[in-house]
Amino acid sequence: VAKKDLSALFLHGLKDINFTEHVILDSLPIMADAATSPNLKKAFETHLQQTEGHVQRLDRVFGLLDEKPVQVPCDAILGLIREGDEMVEKFDGGRALDAGLIAAAQAVEHYEMARYGALQAWAEELHLREAADLLRQTLSEEKQTDLLLSKLAQESANRAASG
Amino acid sequence: VAKKDLSALFLHGLKDINFTEHVILDSLPIMADAATSPNLKKAFETHLQQTEGHVQRLDRVFGLLDEKPVQVPCDAILGLIREGDEMVEKFDGGRALDAGLIAAAQAVEHYEMARYGALQAWAEELHLREAADLLRQTLSEEKQTDLLLSKLAQESANRAASG
């Protein structure tokens, strides 16, 4: 019988976010490529580097649990990425593209904020202090990225989109 | 040629979140049914009532734009809901079910927070003051629901899950 307690839920969540981070690694160069403004391109490129760090932190958390860094496919992130692709298809060549890309990226950031928020609370409850610290560091970077994207939208992309 | 400016992006976003809210209306009774703790059941039921209000606000925003309240299917919310269903399949009968349901619901709340955050900023940029107010009211309720769910996780569900 499969375990159905918090440590099982925590391990399942780690495999899900591990898949998510790898999908995002593949997606960010496409987003950077599609972006019109140099500032937004740079934000996506910076976040790509951060995301490589997030994968390394997850590897360390799996190591702390003596588990392999398995990935479990996750429909949510695939749907979120598909919406980003759709944004490019629909708004490519138009002045609202960057505003749409930012919104798609912020939906991804929010997904990760929800996941890392739960994971770090579960790690605390399980007294996995070091794992909780690593997860909190990534959570904090996701929140910063979300704020940076809001700033780019408000300071330039939304204005540019409305013409 | 389809318009690709901010008002087109705004209208597309409204149709997407309108679909999302209707999917959530269908999903919340299932979540309430699956939840173990009376407090969590009640939180899902309260949020169901709020969600009915969110649909009514969207109807008003469409009305302000002289548009029909169309729904555009959105892969992201379907993936998020599928993850909630998976949580029930995997953890039903186990003590981590409520913690898993809360995490699934918070991922949905965060998706909505990202969407409503962008929509209200776009409405402001388009000088649609009344629409922006309506969207901000819903955004504020989604944030409150997310905080309530965090509280339920930290005060009881995570502890119960770790046994």
Short mmCIF file of C-alpha atoms in Angstrom, two decimals:
data_model
loop_
_atom_site.label_atom_id
_atom_site.label_comp_id
_atom_site.label_asym_id
_atom_site.label_seq_id
_atom_site.Cartn_x
_atom_site.Cartn_y
_atom_site.Cartn_z
CA VAL A 1 0.00 0.00 0.00
CA ALA A 2 1.35 3.46 -0.94
CA LYS A 3 2.05 5.80 1.97
CA LYS A 4 -0.40 8.67 2.27
CA ASP A 5 1.19 10.82 4.94
CA LEU A 6 2.93 14.19 4.82
CA SER A 7 6.35 12.78 3.88
CA ALA A 8 4.76 11.03 0.87
CA LEU A 9 2.97 14.27 -0.07
CA PHE A 10 6.24 16.21 0.30
CA LEU A 11 8.18 13.78 -1.91
CA HIS A 12 5.40 13.84 -4.53
CA GLY A 13 5.47 17.65 -4.49
CA LEU A 14 9.23 17.71 -4.97
CA LYS A 15 8.99 15.45 -8.04
CA ASP A 16 6.24 17.66 -9.47
CA ILE A 17 8.17 20.94 -8.98
CA ASN A 18 11.32 19.25 -10.33
CA PHE A 19 9.45 18.52 -13.58
CA THR A 20 8.09 22.07 -13.55
CA GLU A 21 11.56 23.66 -13.20
CA HIS A 22 12.87 21.59 -16.13
CA VAL A 23 9.94 22.61 -18.32
CA ILE A 24 10.62 26.25 -17.41
CA LEU A 25 14.33 25.82 -18.29
CA ASP A 26 13.22 24.81 -21.81
CA SER A 27 10.64 27.56 -22.06
CA LEU A 28 12.54 30.66 -20.91
CA PRO A 29 14.86 30.90 -23.96
CA ILE A 30 11.74 30.84 -26.17
CA MET A 31 10.16 33.61 -24.08
CA ALA A 32 13.38 35.67 -24.21
CA ASP A 33 13.47 35.20 -27.96
CA ALA A 34 9.87 36.30 -28.41
CA ALA A 35 10.11 39.38 -26.15
CA THR A 36 10.33 42.73 -27.91
CA SER A 37 11.92 44.94 -25.28
CA PRO A 38 15.57 44.44 -24.29
CA ASN A 39 14.63 44.81 -20.59
CA LEU A 40 12.14 41.97 -20.79
CA LYS A 41 14.58 39.76 -22.73
CA LYS A 42 17.13 40.39 -20.01
CA ALA A 43 14.61 39.58 -17.24
CA PHE A 44 13.86 36.21 -18.86
CA GLU A 45 17.59 35.48 -19.32
CA THR A 46 18.33 36.36 -15.68
CA HIS A 47 15.49 34.14 -14.55
CA LEU A 48 16.89 31.29 -16.68
CA GLN A 49 20.12 31.48 -14.65
CA GLN A 50 18.13 31.57 -11.40
CA THR A 51 16.11 28.55 -12.55
CA GLU A 52 19.33 26.56 -13.04
CA GLY A 53 20.05 27.35 -9.38
CA HIS A 54 16.54 26.18 -8.41
CA VAL A 55 17.17 22.81 -10.05
CA GLN A 56 20.46 22.50 -8.14
CA ARG A 57 18.71 23.31 -4.85
CA LEU A 58 16.08 20.65 -5.60
CA ASP A 59 18.89 18.13 -6.27
CA ARG A 60 20.26 18.97 -2.80
CA VAL A 61 16.82 18.52 -1.18
CA PHE A 62 16.42 15.12 -2.87
CA GLY A 63 19.93 14.28 -1.62
CA LEU A 64 18.99 15.24 1.95
CA LEU A 65 16.10 12.76 1.72
CA ASP A 66 18.31 10.08 0.12
CA GLU A 67 16.07 10.14 -2.92
CA LYS A 68 16.80 10.37 -6.65
CA PRO A 69 15.75 13.70 -8.32
CA VAL A 70 12.83 12.11 -10.15
CA GLN A 71 10.44 14.21 -12.26
CA VAL A 72 6.68 13.60 -12.23
CA PRO A 73 4.85 15.09 -15.24
CA CYS A 74 2.50 17.84 -14.19
CA ASP A 75 -0.46 18.99 -16.30
CA ALA A 76 -0.62 22.40 -14.66
CA ILE A 77 2.76 23.66 -15.83
CA LEU A 78 2.21 22.19 -19.32
CA GLY A 79 -1.07 24.14 -19.53
CA LEU A 80 0.58 27.32 -18.27
CA ILE A 81 3.37 27.05 -20.84
CA ARG A 82 0.85 26.33 -23.58
CA GLU A 83 -0.86 29.61 -22.69
CA GLY A 84 2.45 31.43 -23.11
CA ASP A 85 2.89 29.84 -26.55
CA GLU A 86 -0.67 30.87 -27.45
CA MET A 87 0.14 34.43 -26.41
CA VAL A 88 2.99 34.47 -28.93
CA GLU A 89 0.79 32.98 -31.68
CA LYS A 90 -2.00 35.49 -31.05
CA PHE A 91 -0.02 38.68 -30.38
CA ASP A 92 3.26 38.24 -32.26
CA GLY A 93 4.03 41.37 -34.26
CA GLY A 94 1.53 43.41 -32.21
CA ARG A 95 2.31 46.00 -29.56
CA ALA A 96 0.67 44.00 -26.73
CA LEU A 97 3.03 41.02 -27.09
CA ASP A 98 5.33 41.96 -24.20
CA ALA A 99 2.40 42.71 -21.87
CA GLY A 100 0.96 39.29 -22.75
CA LEU A 101 4.30 37.51 -22.26
CA ILE A 102 4.71 39.15 -18.85
CA ALA A 103 1.23 38.02 -17.80
CA ALA A 104 1.98 34.45 -18.97
CA ALA A 105 5.29 34.46 -17.08
CA GLN A 106 3.63 35.82 -13.93
CA ALA A 107 1.09 32.98 -14.03
CA VAL A 108 4.06 30.57 -14.04
CA GLU A 109 5.75 32.46 -11.17
CA HIS A 110 2.53 32.32 -9.16
CA TYR A 111 2.25 28.59 -9.74
CA GLU A 112 5.77 28.15 -8.39
CA MET A 113 5.08 30.46 -5.44
CA ALA A 114 2.09 28.29 -4.47
CA ARG A 115 4.13 25.07 -4.83
CA TYR A 116 7.25 26.28 -2.99
CA GLY A 117 5.09 27.89 -0.30
CA ALA A 118 3.44 24.53 0.45
CA LEU A 119 6.72 22.59 0.15
CA GLN A 120 8.59 24.78 2.62
CA ALA A 121 5.70 24.63 5.12
CA TRP A 122 5.67 20.82 4.79
CA ALA A 123 9.46 20.64 5.23
CA GLU A 124 9.13 22.71 8.44
CA GLU A 125 6.37 20.46 9.75
CA LEU A 126 8.60 17.43 9.01
CA HIS A 127 11.51 19.11 10.88
CA LEU A 128 13.61 19.11 7.68
CA ARG A 129 15.25 22.40 8.57
CA GLU A 130 17.90 22.44 5.79
CA ALA A 131 15.42 21.43 3.08
CA ALA A 132 13.02 24.13 4.28
CA ASP A 133 15.80 26.75 4.03
CA LEU A 134 16.67 25.73 0.46
CA LEU A 135 13.01 25.81 -0.60
CA ARG A 136 12.52 29.21 1.04
CA GLN A 137 15.48 30.66 -0.87
CA THR A 138 13.92 29.62 -4.17
CA LEU A 139 10.48 30.87 -3.07
CA SER A 140 12.01 34.25 -2.35
CA GLU A 141 13.58 34.43 -5.85
CA GLU A 142 10.25 33.52 -7.48
CA LYS A 143 8.56 36.34 -5.56
CA GLN A 144 11.29 38.80 -6.60
CA THR A 145 10.91 37.77 -10.25
CA ASP A 146 7.14 38.29 -10.03
CA LEU A 147 7.67 41.80 -8.61
CA LEU A 148 10.21 42.63 -11.31
CA LEU A 149 7.73 41.52 -13.99
CA SER A 150 4.97 43.68 -12.44
CA LYS A 151 7.38 46.61 -12.52
CA LEU A 152 8.24 46.03 -16.21
CA ALA A 153 4.52 45.81 -17.05
CA GLN A 154 3.61 48.97 -15.18
CA GLU A 155 6.60 51.04 -16.22
CA SER A 156 6.66 50.21 -19.91
CA ALA A 157 4.96 47.15 -21.44
CA ASN A 158 1.35 48.09 -20.63
CA ARG A 159 1.88 51.66 -21.85
CA ALA A 160 3.54 50.41 -25.05
CA ALA A 161 0.64 47.99 -25.60
CA SER A 162 -2.05 50.64 -25.32
CA GLY A 163 -0.14 52.76 -27.79
CA VAL B 1 -6.50 41.19 -39.33
CA ALA B 2 -7.04 40.56 -35.61
CA LYS B 3 -6.25 43.43 -33.30
CA LYS B 4 -3.11 42.90 -31.24
CA ASP B 5 -3.21 45.82 -28.83
CA LEU B 6 -3.92 46.10 -25.11
CA SER B 7 -7.70 46.21 -25.49
CA ALA B 8 -7.57 42.94 -27.47
CA LEU B 9 -5.29 41.41 -24.83
CA PHE B 10 -7.64 42.61 -22.07
CA LEU B 11 -10.71 41.12 -23.75
CA HIS B 12 -8.90 37.82 -24.38
CA GLY B 13 -7.87 37.74 -20.71
CA LEU B 14 -11.45 38.34 -19.57
CA LYS B 15 -12.71 35.41 -21.67
CA ASP B 16 -9.98 33.19 -20.27
CA ILE B 17 -10.70 34.06 -16.61
CA ASN B 18 -14.44 33.71 -17.28
CA PHE B 19 -13.84 30.11 -18.39
CA THR B 20 -11.58 29.61 -15.35
CA GLU B 21 -14.22 30.85 -12.88
CA HIS B 22 -16.83 28.51 -14.38
CA VAL B 23 -14.46 25.53 -14.13
CA ILE B 24 -13.82 26.45 -10.48
CA LEU B 25 -17.58 26.67 -9.82
CA ASP B 26 -17.84 23.03 -10.96
CA SER B 27 -14.77 21.94 -9.03
CA LEU B 28 -15.33 23.46 -5.57
CA PRO B 29 -18.24 21.17 -4.56
CA ILE B 30 -16.01 18.17 -5.39
CA MET B 31 -13.19 19.63 -3.28
CA ALA B 32 -15.62 20.31 -0.38
CA ASP B 33 -16.90 16.75 -0.65
CA ALA B 34 -13.38 15.28 -0.60
CA ALA B 35 -12.11 17.40 2.33
CA THR B 36 -11.88 15.63 5.70
CA SER B 37 -11.98 18.52 8.14
CA PRO B 38 -15.21 20.51 8.64
CA ASN B 39 -13.20 23.77 8.58
CA LEU B 40 -11.76 22.99 5.15
CA LYS B 41 -15.16 21.91 3.80
CA LYS B 42 -16.56 25.21 5.01
CA ALA B 43 -13.71 27.19 3.41
CA PHE B 44 -14.42 25.56 0.03
CA GLU B 45 -18.17 26.21 0.40
CA THR B 46 -17.60 29.86 1.30
CA HIS B 47 -15.28 30.23 -1.67
CA LEU B 48 -17.96 28.71 -3.91
CA GLN B 49 -20.31 31.54 -2.92
CA GLN B 50 -17.54 34.10 -3.53
CA THR B 51 -16.86 32.55 -6.94
CA GLU B 52 -20.50 33.07 -7.93
CA GLY B 53 -19.91 36.75 -7.13
CA HIS B 54 -16.76 36.75 -9.26
CA VAL B 55 -18.73 35.49 -12.26
CA GLN B 56 -21.31 38.25 -11.71
CA ARG B 57 -18.54 40.86 -11.56
CA LEU B 58 -17.09 39.52 -14.82
CA ASP B 59 -20.56 39.77 -16.41
CA ARG B 60 -20.60 43.44 -15.37
CA VAL B 61 -17.12 44.03 -16.83
CA PHE B 62 -18.17 42.45 -20.14
CA GLY B 63 -21.27 44.66 -20.02
CA LEU B 64 -19.15 47.79 -19.51
CA LEU B 65 -17.26 46.86 -22.69
CA ASP B 66 -20.49 46.06 -24.57
CA GLU B 67 -19.27 42.51 -25.03
CA LYS B 68 -20.91 39.12 -24.44
CA PRO B 69 -19.49 37.11 -21.46
CA VAL B 70 -17.76 34.59 -23.71
CA GLN B 71 -15.57 31.81 -22.28
CA VAL B 72 -12.29 30.81 -23.92
CA PRO B 73 -11.03 27.34 -22.89
CA CYS B 74 -7.82 27.60 -20.94
CA ASP B 75 -5.37 24.70 -20.58
CA ALA B 76 -3.80 26.09 -17.43
CA ILE B 77 -6.89 25.86 -15.22
CA LEU B 78 -7.77 22.42 -16.63
CA GLY B 79 -4.26 21.22 -15.68
CA LEU B 80 -4.53 22.77 -12.22
CA ILE B 81 -7.90 21.11 -11.59
CA ARG B 82 -6.54 17.78 -12.87
CA GLU B 83 -3.81 18.03 -10.24
CA GLY B 84 -6.46 18.48 -7.54
CA ASP B 85 -8.28 15.37 -8.80
CA GLU B 86 -4.97 13.47 -8.78
CA MET B 87 -4.42 14.54 -5.18
CA VAL B 88 -7.74 12.93 -4.24
CA GLU B 89 -6.90 9.73 -6.17
CA LYS B 90 -3.46 9.44 -4.57
CA PHE B 91 -4.18 10.53 -0.99
CA ASP B 92 -7.84 9.64 -0.39
CA GLY B 93 -8.23 7.81 2.90
CA GLY B 94 -4.80 9.00 4.08
CA ARG B 95 -4.05 11.67 6.65
CA ALA B 96 -2.33 14.00 4.16
CA LEU B 97 -5.42 14.44 1.98
CA ASP B 98 -6.48 17.82 3.40
CA ALA B 99 -2.91 19.20 3.20
CA GLY B 100 -2.80 18.10 -0.46
CA LEU B 101 -6.22 19.57 -1.25
CA ILE B 102 -5.19 22.89 0.30
CA ALA B 103 -2.03 22.97 -1.81
CA ALA B 104 -4.03 22.21 -4.97
CA ALA B 105 -6.53 24.95 -4.11
CA GLN B 106 -3.75 27.44 -3.40
CA ALA B 107 -2.24 26.76 -6.84
CA VAL B 108 -5.64 27.68 -8.32
CA GLU B 109 -5.86 30.82 -6.14
CA HIS B 110 -2.38 31.87 -7.25
CA TYR B 111 -3.33 31.37 -10.89
CA GLU B 112 -6.30 33.66 -10.39
CA MET B 113 -4.21 36.21 -8.49
CA ALA B 114 -1.80 36.38 -11.44
CA ARG B 115 -4.65 36.75 -13.95
CA TYR B 116 -6.69 39.33 -11.99
CA GLY B 117 -3.49 41.24 -11.17
CA ALA B 118 -2.71 41.63 -14.87
CA LEU B 119 -6.34 42.35 -15.81
CA GLN B 120 -6.76 45.15 -13.29
CA ALA B 121 -3.46 46.75 -14.35
CA TRP B 122 -4.58 46.57 -17.99
CA ALA B 123 -7.99 48.07 -17.12
CA GLU B 124 -6.21 50.96 -15.35
CA GLU B 125 -3.95 51.52 -18.35
CA LEU B 126 -7.04 51.57 -20.60
CA HIS B 127 -8.72 54.10 -18.24
CA LEU B 128 -11.53 51.64 -17.52
CA ARG B 129 -11.87 52.80 -13.94
CA GLU B 130 -15.07 50.89 -13.06
CA ALA B 131 -13.83 47.64 -14.61
CA ALA B 132 -10.54 48.01 -12.73
CA ASP B 133 -12.43 48.43 -9.43
CA LEU B 134 -14.52 45.30 -10.02
CA LEU B 135 -11.43 43.25 -10.94
CA ARG B 136 -9.57 44.56 -7.88
CA GLN B 137 -12.41 43.49 -5.57
CA THR B 138 -12.19 39.94 -6.86
CA LEU B 139 -8.38 39.97 -6.68
CA SER B 140 -8.64 40.97 -3.03
CA GLU B 141 -11.00 38.05 -2.28
CA GLU B 142 -8.67 35.57 -4.01
CA LYS B 143 -5.79 36.83 -1.85
CA GLN B 144 -7.90 36.51 1.31
CA THR B 145 -8.85 32.94 0.37
CA ASP B 146 -5.19 32.08 -0.21
CA LEU B 147 -4.29 33.44 3.26
CA LEU B 148 -7.15 31.53 4.89
CA LEU B 149 -5.95 28.30 3.22
CA SER B 150 -2.37 28.93 4.45
CA LYS B 151 -3.77 29.40 7.95
CA LEU B 152 -5.77 26.14 7.78
CA ALA B 153 -2.64 24.30 6.55
CA GLN B 154 -0.39 25.71 9.26
CA GLU B 155 -2.85 25.47 12.13
CA SER B 156 -4.18 21.99 11.49
CA ALA B 157 -3.90 20.17 8.16
CA ASN B 158 -0.08 19.88 8.03
CA ARG B 159 0.09 18.72 11.65
CA ALA B 160 -2.66 16.16 11.05
CA ALA B 161 -0.85 14.93 7.92
CA SER B 162 2.43 14.34 9.72
CA GLY B 163 0.54 12.44 12.38
#
